[in-house]
Amino acid sequence: MDDVDPEEDGFGTCSEGGDEDGPAGGCGGPGRMPAYGEALEDFSDDEDGDHPPNGSAPGPSSEASAGGAVIRRDKDADSFTAKMYVSPLMYGFIIGKKGAALAETQRLTNTIIKVPRNDTKGKAGSDESQTIVIKGPDRASVTAAVVRIEAIVLDNRTKVGFTHFISIPIGKDSEVQAKASAVISDMKAHLVSEARRIDPSIFQDPSWMHWTVLVLRLHTQQELDLAKRLLSNEVRKAAAALFAGGAPRTVRLQGLDIMNDDCKEANVVFVKAQESTDGGTSVVNLRSLVATVGDIFLRNKLCQPSDVTRADKLHVTLLNSKFRSTTKAESESKAPAPRVPFDASEVVSAYAGAFFGDYKLHRLELSRMNNHGVGDAAHQATRSSMSYYEIGRAS
């Protein structure tokens, strides 16, 4: 796993996230991308105001909820429709071999179900790419189909990759981002070469430098909502206790290291976390924060022990061979492209004392992985942050 972001006494307060090129995200606020298992809110035929605004109760004759979906009566038709978001990773289980599972669900529930084509790699963040549409003659039929699909998702959730992760997004700090950008620019100018197998594509985007806290499989709206509640409530309280009395929380980001023992065959170069000049125990507190968040999510059955970053594996990626650009043939191949290591000898020696700034732990970030959850969390999170949870003022 790769490399989350925390008001003065309020670890876990939710604020808007995202960036100018991607969807904003708050705790269900306007402008966010609908999440897996969530009912589509913006029905295009809602001109008469039948659909209530966010937060109001639905009218009894217009709609009702079933699990993560809202079921609504179709206009000018004696039928009902539900639109729900489910991870594309689950489409194969919902459809089944040669469409058998989908046909069985439609037969048993007397519904027509439209599952998006599972060829949306690179587009999985778009609304329609993750919308399952269910139509039936009555509300009971559509409800039965929703429940059956959710059961399929729950039965198969551990068979597929991760969908989200929680991180400490140090790259969103202006000082860290500026210093990292300068170091990376200098590295690209002096170290990019075929002989070293270093090309520009393997460098991390400075704005996405982070510590990964844990990775998650959140395939339904209920799971996503629970994750947000935990961050807003339990994590906030636990972090407030951890940093009570002014406990050190400023971590110095300086120096580089590799994940393996051979610099000439490296796959990951990372920035080291060190104690700040105040002589405190901020690195210990960083590790305690990660362990605390992990314990809370484990206790609520949203992850497995192996999904939580171990203290000795906590790192901020700077270069990663997984980021390497692939050829057109490799991209079109079903087999994963071979990982090509690089020679990091001069990277580590020439930039041994590189300083990336002092970061004050104050925020956690919930992000959605792209590309169907395959590959490195840091690389896939680009343009996919959903929500920030403040866990202490940065000032």
C-alpha positions as a LaTeX table, in Angstrom:
\begin{tabular}{lrrr}
\hline
Residue & $x$ (\AA) & $y$ (\AA) & $z$ (\AA) \\
\hline
Met1 & 0.00 & 0.00 & 0.00 \\
Asp2 & 1.12 & 3.51 & $-0.63$ \\
Asp3 & 1.16 & 6.55 & 1.25 \\
Val4 & $-5.21$ & 11.10 & 4.77 \\
Asp5 & $-6.03$ & 15.42 & 5.92 \\
Pro6 & $-7.33$ & 16.76 & 10.16 \\
Glu7 & $-10.45$ & 21.99 & 13.60 \\
Glu8 & $-8.60$ & 22.71 & 16.74 \\
Asp9 & $-10.61$ & 20.34 & 18.85 \\
Gly10 & $-12.44$ & 18.60 & 16.05 \\
Phe11 & $-10.79$ & 15.64 & 14.31 \\
Gly12 & $-13.33$ & 14.44 & 11.76 \\
Thr13 & $-15.28$ & 17.58 & 10.85 \\
Cys14 & $-16.38$ & 17.15 & 7.25 \\
Ser15 & $-15.62$ & 19.81 & 4.67 \\
Glu16 & $-15.68$ & 19.99 & 0.90 \\
Gly17 & $-13.02$ & 18.10 & $-1.02$ \\
Gly18 & $-12.07$ & 17.45 & $-4.63$ \\
Asp19 & $-10.22$ & 19.82 & $-6.94$ \\
Glu20 & $-10.91$ & 22.13 & $-9.84$ \\
Asp21 & $-10.58$ & 19.35 & $-12.38$ \\
Gly22 & $-12.54$ & 16.74 & $-10.48$ \\
Pro23 & $-15.76$ & 16.34 & $-8.54$ \\
Ala24 & $-16.11$ & 18.20 & $-5.31$ \\
Gly25 & $-17.11$ & 16.15 & $-2.34$ \\
Gly26 & $-18.53$ & 16.88 & 1.06 \\
Cys27 & $-20.74$ & 14.82 & 3.26 \\
Gly28 & $-23.32$ & 14.46 & 0.53 \\
Gly29 & $-23.17$ & 18.11 & $-0.44$ \\
Pro30 & $-23.97$ & 19.60 & $-3.85$ \\
Gly31 & $-21.53$ & 18.94 & $-6.62$ \\
Arg32 & $-20.21$ & 15.59 & $-5.41$ \\
Met33 & $-20.06$ & 12.46 & $-7.54$ \\
Pro34 & $-22.78$ & 9.95 & $-6.60$ \\
Ala35 & $-21.25$ & 6.98 & $-4.89$ \\
Tyr36 & $-21.51$ & 3.23 & $-5.31$ \\
Gly37 & $-24.91$ & 1.87 & $-4.31$ \\
Glu38 & $-26.44$ & 5.34 & $-4.20$ \\
Ala39 & $-29.69$ & 6.25 & $-5.91$ \\
Leu40 & $-29.46$ & 8.73 & $-8.76$ \\
Glu41 & $-30.97$ & 12.02 & $-7.59$ \\
Asp42 & $-31.30$ & 14.04 & $-10.78$ \\
Phe43 & $-34.12$ & 12.38 & $-12.72$ \\
Ser44 & $-34.52$ & 14.37 & $-15.92$ \\
Asp45 & $-38.31$ & 14.17 & $-15.96$ \\
Asp46 & $-38.68$ & 15.94 & $-12.62$ \\
Glu47 & $-40.08$ & 19.18 & $-14.01$ \\
Asp48 & $-43.16$ & 19.24 & $-11.80$ \\
Gly49 & $-41.10$ & 19.12 & $-8.60$ \\
Asp50 & $-42.25$ & 15.62 & $-7.69$ \\
His51 & $-38.76$ & 14.78 & $-6.46$ \\
Pro52 & $-38.14$ & 16.41 & $-3.07$ \\
Pro53 & $-35.04$ & 18.49 & $-2.36$ \\
Asn54 & $-32.15$ & 16.93 & $-0.45$ \\
Gly55 & $-33.10$ & 16.32 & 3.15 \\
Ser56 & $-36.88$ & 16.33 & 2.73 \\
Ala57 & $-39.06$ & 13.29 & 3.00 \\
Pro58 & $-40.38$ & 11.72 & $-0.22$ \\
Gly59 & $-44.08$ & 11.75 & $-0.91$ \\
Pro60 & $-45.68$ & 8.37 & $-0.32$ \\
Ser61 & $-47.04$ & 8.08 & $-3.86$ \\
Ser62 & $-43.93$ & 9.31 & $-5.71$ \\
Glu63 & $-41.01$ & 7.33 & $-4.34$ \\
Ala64 & $-39.74$ & 5.00 & $-1.66$ \\
Ser65 & $-36.31$ & 3.77 & $-0.75$ \\
Ala66 & $-34.95$ & 0.25 & $-0.85$ \\
Gly67 & $-31.46$ & $-0.22$ & 0.48 \\
Gly68 & $-29.26$ & 2.21 & $-1.43$ \\
Ala69 & $-31.79$ & 2.99 & $-4.17$ \\
Val70 & $-34.78$ & 5.30 & $-4.47$ \\
Ile71 & $-37.70$ & 3.76 & $-6.33$ \\
Arg72 & $-39.94$ & 6.13 & $-8.23$ \\
Arg73 & $-43.16$ & 5.89 & $-10.20$ \\
Asp74 & $-42.56$ & 6.57 & $-13.90$ \\
Lys75 & $-44.45$ & 9.45 & $-15.42$ \\
Asp76 & $-46.97$ & 8.61 & $-18.13$ \\
Ala77 & $-46.42$ & 4.91 & $-17.48$ \\
Asp78 & $-47.80$ & 2.31 & $-15.12$ \\
Ser79 & $-44.33$ & 1.26 & $-13.95$ \\
Phe80 & $-41.61$ & 1.99 & $-11.41$ \\
Thr81 & $-37.89$ & 2.70 & $-11.81$ \\
Ala82 & $-34.84$ & 2.59 & $-9.55$ \\
Lys83 & $-31.38$ & 3.85 & $-10.42$ \\
Met84 & $-28.56$ & 2.71 & $-8.20$ \\
Tyr85 & $-24.79$ & 2.99 & $-8.19$ \\
Val86 & $-22.74$ & $-0.18$ & $-7.92$ \\
Ser87 & $-19.00$ & $-0.57$ & $-8.46$ \\
Pro88 & $-18.16$ & $-1.74$ & $-12.01$ \\
Leu89 & $-16.07$ & $-4.41$ & $-10.30$ \\
Met90 & $-19.37$ & $-6.11$ & $-9.42$ \\
Tyr91 & $-20.96$ & $-6.16$ & $-12.88$ \\
Gly92 & $-19.59$ & $-9.60$ & $-13.71$ \\
Phe93 & $-21.21$ & $-11.13$ & $-10.63$ \\
Ile94 & $-24.52$ & $-9.35$ & $-11.29$ \\
Ile95 & $-24.59$ & $-10.46$ & $-14.93$ \\
Gly96 & $-23.13$ & $-13.95$ & $-14.50$ \\
Lys97 & $-21.81$ & $-16.32$ & $-17.14$ \\
Lys98 & $-23.47$ & $-15.57$ & $-20.46$ \\
Gly99 & $-25.96$ & $-13.33$ & $-18.62$ \\
Ala100 & $-27.45$ & $-16.20$ & $-16.60$ \\
Ala101 & $-27.43$ & $-14.44$ & $-13.20$ \\
Leu102 & $-29.00$ & $-11.27$ & $-14.59$ \\
Ala103 & $-31.65$ & $-13.26$ & $-16.46$ \\
Glu104 & $-32.48$ & $-15.15$ & $-13.27$ \\
Thr105 & $-32.84$ & $-11.92$ & $-11.26$ \\
Gln106 & $-35.12$ & $-10.43$ & $-13.93$ \\
Arg107 & $-37.24$ & $-13.61$ & $-14.04$ \\
Leu108 & $-37.61$ & $-13.91$ & $-10.29$ \\
Thr109 & $-38.45$ & $-10.24$ & $-9.75$ \\
Asn110 & $-40.42$ & $-9.57$ & $-12.96$ \\
Thr111 & $-38.19$ & $-6.62$ & $-13.83$ \\
Ile112 & $-36.00$ & $-5.36$ & $-16.65$ \\
Ile113 & $-32.48$ & $-4.48$ & $-15.50$ \\
Lys114 & $-29.95$ & $-2.50$ & $-17.49$ \\
Val115 & $-26.32$ & $-2.91$ & $-16.38$ \\
Pro116 & $-23.75$ & $-0.60$ & $-18.02$ \\
Arg117 & $-21.19$ & $-2.15$ & $-20.33$ \\
Asn118 & $-18.13$ & $-3.03$ & $-18.30$ \\
Asp119 & $-15.75$ & $-1.40$ & $-20.76$ \\
Thr120 & $-15.49$ & 1.96 & $-19.03$ \\
Lys121 & $-11.83$ & 1.79 & $-18.02$ \\
Gly122 & $-10.70$ & 5.36 & $-17.64$ \\
Lys123 & $-14.29$ & 6.59 & $-17.54$ \\
Ala124 & $-15.55$ & 4.83 & $-14.45$ \\
Gly125 & $-15.96$ & 8.14 & $-12.65$ \\
Ser126 & $-18.71$ & 9.33 & $-14.98$ \\
Asp127 & $-22.26$ & 9.14 & $-13.66$ \\
Glu128 & $-23.81$ & 6.90 & $-16.29$ \\
Ser129 & $-20.89$ & 4.45 & $-16.28$ \\
Gln130 & $-21.97$ & 3.23 & $-12.85$ \\
Thr131 & $-25.77$ & 3.49 & $-13.04$ \\
Ile132 & $-27.83$ & 0.30 & $-12.93$ \\
Val133 & $-31.42$ & 0.94 & $-14.03$ \\
Ile134 & $-34.24$ & $-1.32$ & $-12.80$ \\
Lys135 & $-37.80$ & $-1.14$ & $-14.19$ \\
Gly136 & $-40.81$ & $-3.11$ & $-13.00$ \\
Pro137 & $-44.62$ & $-3.12$ & $-12.99$ \\
Asp138 & $-44.83$ & $-2.28$ & $-9.26$ \\
Arg139 & $-42.72$ & $-1.07$ & $-6.37$ \\
Ala140 & $-42.46$ & $-4.51$ & $-4.80$ \\
Ser141 & $-40.88$ & $-6.01$ & $-7.93$ \\
Val142 & $-38.27$ & $-3.27$ & $-8.21$ \\
Thr143 & $-37.54$ & $-3.51$ & $-4.48$ \\
Ala144 & $-36.97$ & $-7.24$ & $-4.80$ \\
Ala145 & $-34.48$ & $-6.66$ & $-7.62$ \\
Val146 & $-32.60$ & $-3.99$ & $-5.65$ \\
Val147 & $-32.34$ & $-6.30$ & $-2.64$ \\
Arg148 & $-31.14$ & $-9.19$ & $-4.77$ \\
Ile149 & $-28.44$ & $-7.06$ & $-6.45$ \\
Glu150 & $-27.26$ & $-5.78$ & $-3.07$ \\
Ala151 & $-27.05$ & $-9.37$ & $-1.81$ \\
Ile152 & $-24.89$ & $-10.30$ & $-4.80$ \\
Val153 & $-22.59$ & $-7.36$ & $-4.05$ \\
Leu154 & $-22.23$ & $-8.32$ & $-0.39$ \\
Asp155 & $-21.59$ & $-11.98$ & $-1.19$ \\
Asn156 & $-18.76$ & $-11.13$ & $-3.59$ \\
Arg157 & $-17.24$ & $-7.96$ & $-2.12$ \\
Thr158 & $-13.98$ & $-9.58$ & $-1.00$ \\
Lys159 & $-13.38$ & $-11.22$ & $-4.37$ \\
Val160 & $-12.48$ & $-7.96$ & $-6.12$ \\
Gly161 & $-10.09$ & $-5.06$ & $-5.67$ \\
Phe162 & $-10.28$ & $-2.00$ & $-3.49$ \\
Thr163 & $-12.59$ & 0.92 & $-4.31$ \\
His164 & $-11.56$ & 3.64 & $-1.82$ \\
Phe165 & $-8.79$ & 4.56 & 0.57 \\
Ile166 & $-8.16$ & 6.90 & 3.49 \\
Ser167 & $-4.99$ & 8.96 & 3.47 \\
Ile168 & $-3.17$ & 11.90 & 5.02 \\
Pro169 & $-2.83$ & 14.20 & 1.98 \\
Ile170 & 0.40 & 16.05 & 2.71 \\
Gly171 & 0.62 & 17.18 & $-0.93$ \\
Lys172 & $-2.36$ & 19.47 & $-0.38$ \\
Asp173 & $-0.16$ & 21.55 & 1.95 \\
Ser174 & 1.18 & 24.52 & $-0.06$ \\
Glu175 & 4.68 & 24.40 & 1.48 \\
Val176 & 5.10 & 20.67 & 0.91 \\
Gln177 & 3.73 & 20.89 & $-2.61$ \\
Ala178 & 6.07 & 23.77 & $-3.56$ \\
Lys179 & 9.17 & 22.10 & $-2.13$ \\
Ala180 & 8.32 & 18.72 & $-3.66$ \\
Ser181 & 7.70 & 20.32 & $-7.05$ \\
Ala182 & 11.12 & 21.97 & $-6.93$ \\
Val183 & 12.89 & 18.72 & $-5.98$ \\
Ile184 & 11.08 & 16.69 & $-8.62$ \\
Ser185 & 11.79 & 19.28 & $-11.34$ \\
Asp186 & 15.47 & 19.16 & $-10.44$ \\
Met187 & 15.46 & 15.36 & $-10.49$ \\
Lys188 & 13.82 & 15.25 & $-13.89$ \\
Ala189 & 16.39 & 17.69 & $-15.25$ \\
His190 & 19.39 & 15.69 & $-14.01$ \\
Leu191 & 18.39 & 12.05 & $-13.56$ \\
Val192 & 15.95 & 11.08 & $-16.32$ \\
Ser193 & 17.74 & 8.65 & $-18.63$ \\
Glu194 & 17.26 & 5.34 & $-20.40$ \\
Ala195 & 20.35 & 3.91 & $-18.70$ \\
Arg196 & 18.79 & 4.47 & $-15.27$ \\
Arg197 & 15.35 & 3.41 & $-16.57$ \\
Ile198 & 14.00 & 6.64 & $-15.10$ \\
Asp199 & 11.44 & 8.52 & $-17.15$ \\
Pro200 & 9.13 & 11.41 & $-16.15$ \\
Ser201 & 6.09 & 9.17 & $-15.81$ \\
Ile202 & 7.34 & 7.38 & $-12.68$ \\
Phe203 & 7.39 & 10.56 & $-10.56$ \\
Gln204 & 4.52 & 11.24 & $-8.20$ \\
Asp205 & 2.34 & 14.31 & $-8.75$ \\
Pro206 & 3.38 & 16.55 & $-5.82$ \\
Ser207 & $-0.24$ & 17.49 & $-5.09$ \\
Trp208 & $-1.03$ & 13.80 & $-4.47$ \\
Met209 & 1.78 & 12.95 & $-2.09$ \\
His210 & 0.26 & 11.26 & 0.93 \\
Trp211 & 0.45 & 8.61 & 3.61 \\
Thr212 & $-2.03$ & 5.80 & 3.03 \\
Val213 & $-3.87$ & 4.91 & 6.25 \\
Leu214 & $-5.96$ & 2.04 & 4.93 \\
Val215 & $-7.65$ & 0.72 & 1.80 \\
Leu216 & $-11.34$ & $-0.13$ & 1.54 \\
Arg217 & $-13.89$ & $-2.07$ & $-0.44$ \\
Leu218 & $-17.02$ & 0.11 & $-0.36$ \\
His219 & $-19.41$ & $-1.32$ & $-2.92$ \\
Thr220 & $-22.71$ & 0.02 & $-1.55$ \\
Gln221 & $-24.00$ & 3.36 & $-0.33$ \\
Gln222 & $-24.51$ & 1.94 & 3.16 \\
Glu223 & $-20.82$ & 1.04 & 3.42 \\
Leu224 & $-19.74$ & 4.45 & 2.14 \\
Asp225 & $-22.09$ & 6.23 & 4.56 \\
Leu226 & $-20.72$ & 4.19 & 7.46 \\
Ala227 & $-17.14$ & 5.09 & 6.50 \\
Lys228 & $-18.03$ & 8.79 & 6.48 \\
Arg229 & $-19.79$ & 8.53 & 9.84 \\
Leu230 & $-16.80$ & 6.83 & 11.39 \\
Leu231 & $-14.47$ & 9.55 & 10.14 \\
Ser232 & $-16.80$ & 12.31 & 11.31 \\
Asn233 & $-17.50$ & 10.85 & 14.73 \\
Glu234 & $-15.36$ & 8.06 & 16.19 \\
Val235 & $-12.12$ & 9.05 & 14.44 \\
Arg236 & $-12.62$ & 12.68 & 15.39 \\
Lys237 & $-13.01$ & 11.82 & 19.08 \\
Ala238 & $-10.09$ & 9.40 & 19.09 \\
Ala239 & $-7.77$ & 11.88 & 17.37 \\
Ala240 & $-8.79$ & 14.67 & 19.73 \\
Ala241 & $-7.79$ & 12.41 & 22.63 \\
Leu242 & $-4.51$ & 11.46 & 20.92 \\
Phe243 & $-3.47$ & 15.09 & 20.47 \\
Ala244 & $-4.88$ & 16.38 & 23.75 \\
Gly245 & $-2.66$ & 18.69 & 25.75 \\
Gly246 & $-0.70$ & 19.87 & 22.73 \\
Ala247 & 0.88 & 16.52 & 21.86 \\
Pro248 & 3.39 & 16.90 & 18.97 \\
Arg249 & 1.86 & 16.58 & 15.53 \\
Thr250 & 4.37 & 18.27 & 13.19 \\
Val251 & 6.29 & 15.74 & 11.10 \\
Arg252 & 9.44 & 16.69 & 9.20 \\
Leu253 & 9.64 & 15.35 & 5.63 \\
Gln254 & 13.31 & 14.98 & 4.79 \\
Gly255 & 15.54 & 12.44 & 3.15 \\
Leu256 & 14.86 & 9.55 & 0.77 \\
Asp257 & 14.93 & 5.77 & 0.96 \\
Ile258 & 13.90 & 2.76 & $-1.12$ \\
Met259 & 11.51 & $-0.08$ & $-0.37$ \\
Asn260 & 13.96 & $-2.87$ & $-1.20$ \\
Asp261 & 17.68 & $-3.49$ & $-0.56$ \\
Asp262 & 19.06 & $-2.96$ & $-4.08$ \\
Cys263 & 19.24 & 0.68 & $-5.20$ \\
Lys264 & 19.99 & $-0.39$ & $-8.77$ \\
Glu265 & 16.76 & $-2.40$ & $-8.97$ \\
Ala266 & 14.37 & $-0.11$ & $-7.08$ \\
Asn267 & 10.62 & 0.06 & $-7.55$ \\
Val268 & 9.74 & 2.73 & $-4.97$ \\
Val269 & 11.61 & 5.77 & $-3.65$ \\
Phe270 & 9.90 & 7.45 & $-0.71$ \\
Val271 & 10.28 & 10.51 & 1.49 \\
Lys272 & 11.19 & 9.73 & 5.09 \\
Ala273 & 9.15 & 10.96 & 8.05 \\
Gln274 & 11.26 & 12.41 & 10.86 \\
Glu275 & 10.71 & 14.20 & 14.13 \\
Ser276 & 10.51 & 17.99 & 13.80 \\
Thr277 & 13.06 & 20.22 & 15.49 \\
Asp278 & 10.88 & 20.57 & 18.60 \\
Gly279 & 12.22 & 17.23 & 19.79 \\
Gly280 & 8.75 & 15.75 & 20.16 \\
Thr281 & 7.16 & 12.42 & 19.31 \\
Ser282 & 5.20 & 13.41 & 16.20 \\
Val283 & 6.22 & 10.32 & 14.19 \\
Val284 & 5.06 & 8.06 & 17.02 \\
Asn285 & 1.79 & 10.02 & 17.11 \\
Leu286 & 1.45 & 9.67 & 13.33 \\
Arg287 & 1.74 & 5.91 & 13.64 \\
Ser288 & $-0.70$ & 5.92 & 16.56 \\
Leu289 & $-3.19$ & 7.87 & 14.46 \\
Val290 & $-2.98$ & 5.32 & 11.63 \\
Ala291 & $-3.39$ & 2.41 & 14.07 \\
Thr292 & $-6.35$ & 4.14 & 15.75 \\
Val293 & $-8.18$ & 4.71 & 12.46 \\
Gly294 & $-7.46$ & 1.11 & 11.48 \\
Asp295 & $-8.85$ & $-0.24$ & 14.77 \\
Ile296 & $-12.07$ & 1.75 & 14.34 \\
Phe297 & $-12.65$ & 0.50 & 10.80 \\
Leu298 & $-11.73$ & $-3.07$ & 11.73 \\
Arg299 & $-14.16$ & $-2.99$ & 14.65 \\
Asn300 & $-16.91$ & $-1.90$ & 12.25 \\
Lys301 & $-16.02$ & $-4.64$ & 9.76 \\
Leu302 & $-15.15$ & $-2.29$ & 6.88 \\
Cys303 & $-11.67$ & $-3.69$ & 6.35 \\
Gln304 & $-9.32$ & $-6.55$ & 7.16 \\
Pro305 & $-6.10$ & $-6.31$ & 9.22 \\
Ser306 & $-4.01$ & $-6.52$ & 6.05 \\
Asp307 & $-5.83$ & $-3.46$ & 4.66 \\
Val308 & $-4.34$ & $-1.18$ & 7.34 \\
Thr309 & $-0.87$ & 0.24 & 6.72 \\
Arg310 & 1.69 & $-1.20$ & 9.14 \\
Ala311 & 3.81 & 1.29 & 11.06 \\
Asp312 & 7.02 & 0.11 & 9.37 \\
Lys313 & 5.43 & 0.46 & 5.91 \\
Leu314 & 4.11 & 4.01 & 6.36 \\
His315 & 5.72 & 6.12 & 3.63 \\
Val316 & 5.25 & 8.96 & 1.13 \\
Thr317 & 5.94 & 7.79 & $-2.42$ \\
Leu318 & 8.07 & 10.02 & $-4.63$ \\
Leu319 & 8.88 & 7.63 & $-7.49$ \\
Asn320 & 7.15 & 4.35 & $-8.31$ \\
Ser321 & 7.75 & 1.99 & $-11.21$ \\
Lys322 & 4.01 & 1.20 & $-11.24$ \\
Phe323 & 3.43 & 4.71 & $-12.53$ \\
Arg324 & 5.47 & 4.02 & $-15.67$ \\
Ser325 & 3.66 & 4.88 & $-18.91$ \\
Thr326 & 2.69 & 1.84 & $-20.95$ \\
Thr327 & 2.73 & 1.36 & $-24.68$ \\
Lys328 & $-0.52$ & 1.14 & $-26.65$ \\
Ala329 & $-0.06$ & $-2.61$ & $-27.04$ \\
Glu330 & 0.51 & $-3.05$ & $-23.29$ \\
Ser331 & $-2.58$ & $-0.95$ & $-22.51$ \\
Glu332 & $-4.74$ & $-3.08$ & $-24.79$ \\
Ser333 & $-3.36$ & $-6.36$ & $-23.48$ \\
Lys334 & $-5.31$ & $-8.28$ & $-20.85$ \\
Ala335 & $-2.07$ & $-9.27$ & $-19.15$ \\
Pro336 & $-0.55$ & $-6.69$ & $-16.80$ \\
Ala337 & 2.53 & $-4.93$ & $-18.16$ \\
Pro338 & 5.76 & $-6.18$ & $-16.56$ \\
Arg339 & 7.04 & $-3.92$ & $-13.80$ \\
Val340 & 10.38 & $-2.38$ & $-14.81$ \\
Pro341 & 12.56 & $-1.36$ & $-11.84$ \\
Phe342 & 14.92 & 1.62 & $-12.04$ \\
Asp343 & 18.36 & 2.56 & $-10.79$ \\
Ala344 & 17.80 & 4.82 & $-7.77$ \\
Ser345 & 21.43 & 5.04 & $-6.69$ \\
Glu346 & 21.92 & 8.67 & $-7.67$ \\
Val347 & 18.39 & 9.59 & $-6.63$ \\
Val348 & 19.07 & 8.52 & $-3.06$ \\
Ser349 & 22.66 & 9.74 & $-2.84$ \\
Ala350 & 22.30 & 13.13 & $-4.57$ \\
Tyr351 & 19.09 & 13.99 & $-2.72$ \\
Ala352 & 19.85 & 12.35 & 0.62 \\
Gly353 & 19.07 & 15.54 & 2.54 \\
Ala354 & 16.24 & 16.82 & 0.36 \\
Phe355 & 13.78 & 18.78 & 2.51 \\
Phe356 & 10.08 & 18.63 & 1.67 \\
Gly357 & 8.76 & 20.75 & 4.54 \\
Asp358 & 7.20 & 20.31 & 7.97 \\
Tyr359 & 3.67 & 18.93 & 7.89 \\
Lys360 & 1.23 & 19.38 & 10.77 \\
Leu361 & $-1.22$ & 16.47 & 11.05 \\
His362 & $-4.65$ & 18.00 & 10.68 \\
Arg363 & $-6.68$ & 16.27 & 8.00 \\
Leu364 & $-7.85$ & 12.90 & 6.71 \\
Glu365 & $-9.03$ & 12.35 & 3.16 \\
Leu366 & $-11.42$ & 9.77 & 1.74 \\
Ser367 & $-10.69$ & 9.06 & $-1.92$ \\
Arg368 & $-12.10$ & 6.83 & $-4.63$ \\
Met369 & $-9.72$ & 4.71 & $-6.67$ \\
Asn370 & $-9.87$ & 4.87 & $-10.45$ \\
Asn371 & $-9.22$ & 2.21 & $-13.07$ \\
His372 & $-11.36$ & $-0.41$ & $-11.35$ \\
Gly373 & $-9.20$ & $-0.45$ & $-8.23$ \\
Val374 & $-6.20$ & $-2.04$ & $-9.94$ \\
Gly375 & $-2.72$ & $-0.83$ & $-9.10$ \\
Asp376 & $-1.24$ & 1.80 & $-6.85$ \\
Ala377 & $-3.56$ & 3.80 & $-4.64$ \\
Ala378 & $-1.64$ & 7.07 & $-4.92$ \\
His379 & $-1.52$ & 6.94 & $-8.70$ \\
Gln380 & $-5.17$ & 6.04 & $-9.10$ \\
Ala381 & $-6.54$ & 8.60 & $-6.68$ \\
Thr382 & $-5.84$ & 11.47 & $-9.07$ \\
Arg383 & $-8.90$ & 13.70 & $-9.50$ \\
Ser384 & $-10.92$ & 11.39 & $-7.26$ \\
Ser385 & $-10.84$ & 12.83 & $-3.76$ \\
Met386 & $-14.32$ & 12.84 & $-2.22$ \\
Ser387 & $-14.25$ & 14.29 & 1.29 \\
Tyr388 & $-11.89$ & 15.94 & 3.75 \\
Tyr389 & $-12.21$ & 15.39 & 7.50 \\
Glu390 & $-10.53$ & 17.99 & 9.71 \\
Ile391 & $-8.76$ & 16.53 & 12.73 \\
Gly392 & $-7.07$ & 19.63 & 14.13 \\
Arg393 & $-6.15$ & 23.11 & 12.92 \\
Ala394 & $-2.98$ & 23.39 & 10.87 \\
Ser395 & $-2.15$ & 26.78 & 12.39 \\
\hline
\end{tabular}
